[in-house]
Amino acid sequence: MRAALPVLLATVLTACGTDAAGGGGSDETLRVFAAASLTGAFTELAEKFETDNPGTTVELNFGPSSGLAEQISSGAPADVFASASQTTMDVVIEAGDAVDPQPFVRNTMQIAVPRDNPAGITRLDQLGDNDVKVALCQPQVPCGEVSAEVFDNAGLTVEPVTEEVDVKGVLTKVSLGEVDAGVVYVTDVLAAGDEVTGVEIPAAVNASTTYPIAMLERSERAEVAEEFVDLVLSEAGTRVLERAGFERP
């Protein structure tokens, strides 16, 4: 009888532990892959979603859209994908990994310079000067694609001293004073606060990108994933995104 007591006690403790840890398995994690430029807004939206859905944890994975698409196509567990361009979303759709993407915001480009602007950058054409150190996103990343469109519109050739994997990398180079200027999204200059200074790009040559969001086909949490997408597309979600500097598509 004594020998059986520890086994019985362990069984009881295990059962109690299961209830305490997960409410009998009711807790779940929603994995959201999102473009790096969405970091601030999606962090706020994830917190709201968790508050509105007790027991659900939103796990955010931010990075370059092209890199996130590769992860998804390689089988990384994900439930929602928010891309910084339709081109990148199309890669995921063509692989059969996404369904019914919806455009939800638009973003335009801006020049970011260090806070004290030591190179005195005030115009777009200055980025073409050989003595100006410029940071850009890599060409395959949406912010790199849209930056190239800006330069084409302006008839400007820019030779960057560094090409970063995402827009946050460009912004870091600028804020640390490692370059004289970088081309990033308007939202990133706004999010950086007083760490950088923004220089407007003339509307006649500026370019923008539209962000789509989609639930992923392999998601095992389709209902919850759809609810998160609905939040992003809702008026409440749009208000959060507009405060971050995004525009309606």
XYZ file of C-alpha atoms in Angstrom:
249
model
C 0.000 0.000 0.000
C 2.851 2.341 0.867
C 4.539 1.645 -2.458
C 1.409 2.649 -4.355
C 0.979 5.926 -2.467
C 3.753 7.876 -4.272
C 2.413 6.742 -7.636
C -1.112 7.864 -6.712
C 0.207 11.178 -5.394
C 2.223 11.765 -8.568
C -0.849 11.083 -10.686
C -2.907 13.600 -8.714
C -0.155 16.227 -8.923
C 0.216 15.682 -12.663
C -3.502 16.158 -13.203
C -3.513 19.308 -11.082
C -0.468 20.609 -12.893
C -2.164 20.132 -16.248
C -5.193 22.123 -15.123
C -3.064 24.928 -13.615
C -0.693 25.210 -16.538
C -3.148 25.195 -19.398
C -6.707 24.867 -18.223
C -6.733 21.330 -19.624
C -5.051 22.474 -22.856
C -7.191 25.560 -23.499
C -4.224 27.936 -23.883
C -2.911 28.427 -27.423
C -0.260 30.368 -29.292
C -0.975 32.331 -32.471
C 2.130 32.809 -34.613
C 2.139 36.000 -36.664
C 4.885 36.700 -39.209
C 5.042 40.417 -40.088
C 7.253 42.871 -41.959
C 9.796 44.642 -39.751
C 8.164 48.016 -40.412
C 5.029 46.777 -38.620
C 6.856 46.170 -35.337
C 5.336 48.980 -33.272
C 1.775 48.756 -34.575
C 1.549 44.958 -34.501
C 3.018 44.791 -31.009
C 0.172 47.049 -29.856
C -2.417 45.037 -31.791
C -1.089 41.776 -30.364
C -1.448 43.115 -26.829
C -5.036 44.133 -27.569
C -5.793 40.733 -29.071
C -4.423 38.922 -26.018
C -6.504 41.139 -23.727
C -9.640 40.438 -25.770
C -8.877 36.698 -26.005
C -7.711 35.381 -22.600
C -5.653 32.231 -22.949
C -4.254 33.187 -26.350
C -0.648 34.299 -26.737
C 0.402 36.103 -29.921
C 3.952 35.196 -30.900
C 5.317 37.846 -33.268
C 8.102 37.189 -35.756
C 9.313 40.383 -37.442
C 11.776 40.555 -40.307
C 12.229 41.289 -44.015
C 9.138 40.187 -45.927
C 11.183 38.164 -48.403
C 12.913 36.300 -45.580
C 9.635 35.602 -43.797
C 8.147 34.261 -47.042
C 11.096 31.887 -47.358
C 10.574 30.676 -43.790
C 6.894 30.026 -44.459
C 7.645 28.174 -47.700
C 10.210 26.083 -45.831
C 7.543 24.911 -43.399
C 8.029 27.251 -40.445
C 4.952 27.089 -38.179
C 2.955 30.257 -38.776
C -0.710 31.248 -38.760
C -0.779 34.778 -40.225
C 1.502 36.612 -42.652
C 1.553 40.404 -43.073
C 3.860 41.430 -45.903
C 5.208 44.824 -46.902
C 4.408 44.143 -50.558
C 2.010 42.179 -52.712
C 4.989 40.800 -54.647
C 6.263 39.005 -51.567
C 2.777 37.820 -50.639
C 2.418 36.406 -54.163
C 5.408 34.144 -53.511
C 3.566 32.617 -50.555
C 0.297 32.358 -52.496
C 1.955 30.632 -55.462
C 3.469 28.101 -53.064
C -0.038 27.332 -51.837
C 0.652 28.653 -48.342
C -1.721 31.632 -48.110
C -5.370 32.254 -48.797
C -7.386 35.381 -49.631
C -4.875 38.182 -48.829
C -6.401 41.554 -47.947
C -4.666 44.947 -48.406
C -4.718 46.846 -45.125
C -2.262 49.772 -45.209
C 0.009 51.774 -47.468
C 3.453 53.185 -46.655
C 5.613 55.787 -48.411
C 9.322 56.507 -48.343
C 11.312 59.157 -46.507
C 14.974 60.008 -46.045
C 16.306 59.464 -42.532
C 19.430 61.289 -41.369
C 21.238 61.286 -38.005
C 19.706 63.628 -35.463
C 22.309 66.372 -35.984
C 22.455 65.756 -39.780
C 26.234 66.240 -40.068
C 26.209 65.913 -43.879
C 23.546 68.607 -44.204
C 21.162 66.452 -46.230
C 18.059 68.442 -47.229
C 17.277 67.095 -50.727
C 16.892 63.723 -52.393
C 19.431 64.460 -55.123
C 22.199 64.801 -52.530
C 22.070 61.024 -52.024
C 23.696 60.669 -55.427
C 26.845 62.543 -54.342
C 29.898 60.301 -54.127
C 30.928 61.649 -50.730
C 27.534 60.960 -49.103
C 27.321 57.606 -47.297
C 23.896 56.069 -47.889
C 22.279 52.949 -46.405
C 19.532 51.137 -48.298
C 17.561 47.933 -47.908
C 18.681 44.975 -49.988
C 17.114 45.006 -53.490
C 14.879 41.959 -52.916
C 13.317 43.454 -49.775
C 10.183 45.612 -50.284
C 11.814 48.758 -48.869
C 14.714 48.195 -51.284
C 12.335 47.762 -54.210
C 10.400 50.926 -53.387
C 13.598 52.932 -52.817
C 14.776 51.890 -56.292
C 11.457 53.107 -57.687
C 12.007 56.499 -56.031
C 15.466 56.808 -57.603
C 14.128 55.772 -61.014
C 11.375 58.390 -60.752
C 13.969 61.034 -59.908
C 16.485 59.903 -62.542
C 19.008 59.457 -59.726
C 21.817 56.939 -59.321
C 22.669 56.100 -55.715
C 25.550 53.822 -54.708
C 24.937 52.684 -51.120
C 27.803 51.924 -48.770
C 25.682 49.234 -47.141
C 22.547 47.244 -47.974
C 20.642 45.967 -44.951
C 18.344 42.961 -44.623
C 15.391 45.109 -43.540
C 14.319 48.667 -42.894
C 15.194 48.454 -39.182
C 18.787 47.693 -40.151
C 18.932 50.851 -42.273
C 17.452 52.912 -39.466
C 20.013 51.543 -36.998
C 22.900 52.555 -39.281
C 21.447 56.061 -39.485
C 20.715 56.470 -35.771
C 24.243 55.338 -34.876
C 25.734 57.875 -37.294
C 27.430 55.171 -39.358
C 25.967 56.653 -42.550
C 24.876 60.117 -43.635
C 21.415 59.047 -44.756
C 19.117 56.112 -45.350
C 15.878 55.624 -47.242
C 13.183 54.106 -45.040
C 9.427 54.220 -44.574
C 7.695 57.283 -43.144
C 6.515 55.065 -40.291
C 10.074 54.186 -39.296
C 11.138 57.826 -39.007
C 8.077 58.467 -36.854
C 8.770 55.433 -34.645
C 12.415 56.461 -34.153
C 11.378 59.699 -32.446
C 14.307 62.032 -31.850
C 16.909 59.388 -32.754
C 16.785 60.474 -36.408
C 15.522 63.392 -38.486
C 13.233 62.943 -41.489
C 13.790 64.651 -44.842
C 10.761 64.659 -47.140
C 10.900 63.150 -50.616
C 8.946 65.234 -53.175
C 5.546 63.696 -53.875
C 6.179 63.844 -57.630
C 8.938 61.239 -57.357
C 8.049 59.415 -54.140
C 6.746 55.832 -54.191
C 4.674 53.661 -51.920
C 3.902 50.030 -51.153
C 0.669 48.373 -50.104
C 0.709 45.777 -47.334
C -1.456 42.633 -47.600
C -2.329 40.277 -44.735
C -3.488 36.668 -44.977
C -4.251 33.614 -42.890
C -1.922 30.736 -43.781
C -3.219 27.467 -45.177
C -1.257 25.247 -42.785
C -2.522 27.070 -39.696
C -3.954 24.764 -37.050
C -5.678 27.759 -35.459
C -7.695 28.959 -38.432
C -10.494 30.492 -36.394
C -8.141 32.457 -34.127
C -5.980 33.466 -37.091
C -9.043 34.814 -38.875
C -9.991 36.787 -35.771
C -6.536 38.409 -35.690
C -6.794 39.327 -39.378
C -10.239 40.793 -38.689
C -8.752 42.927 -35.896
C -6.074 44.298 -38.222
C -8.712 45.134 -40.834
C -11.145 46.655 -38.333
C -11.578 50.351 -37.564
C -9.805 49.819 -34.233
C -6.878 48.181 -36.022
C -6.769 50.907 -38.651
C -6.603 53.584 -35.951
C -3.554 51.902 -34.394
C -1.868 51.682 -37.791
C -2.669 55.289 -38.698
C -1.172 56.496 -35.425
C 2.002 54.708 -36.471
C 2.034 56.693 -39.742
C 0.485 54.185 -42.132
C -2.213 55.237 -44.583
C -5.353 53.459 -45.713
C -4.687 51.526 -48.926
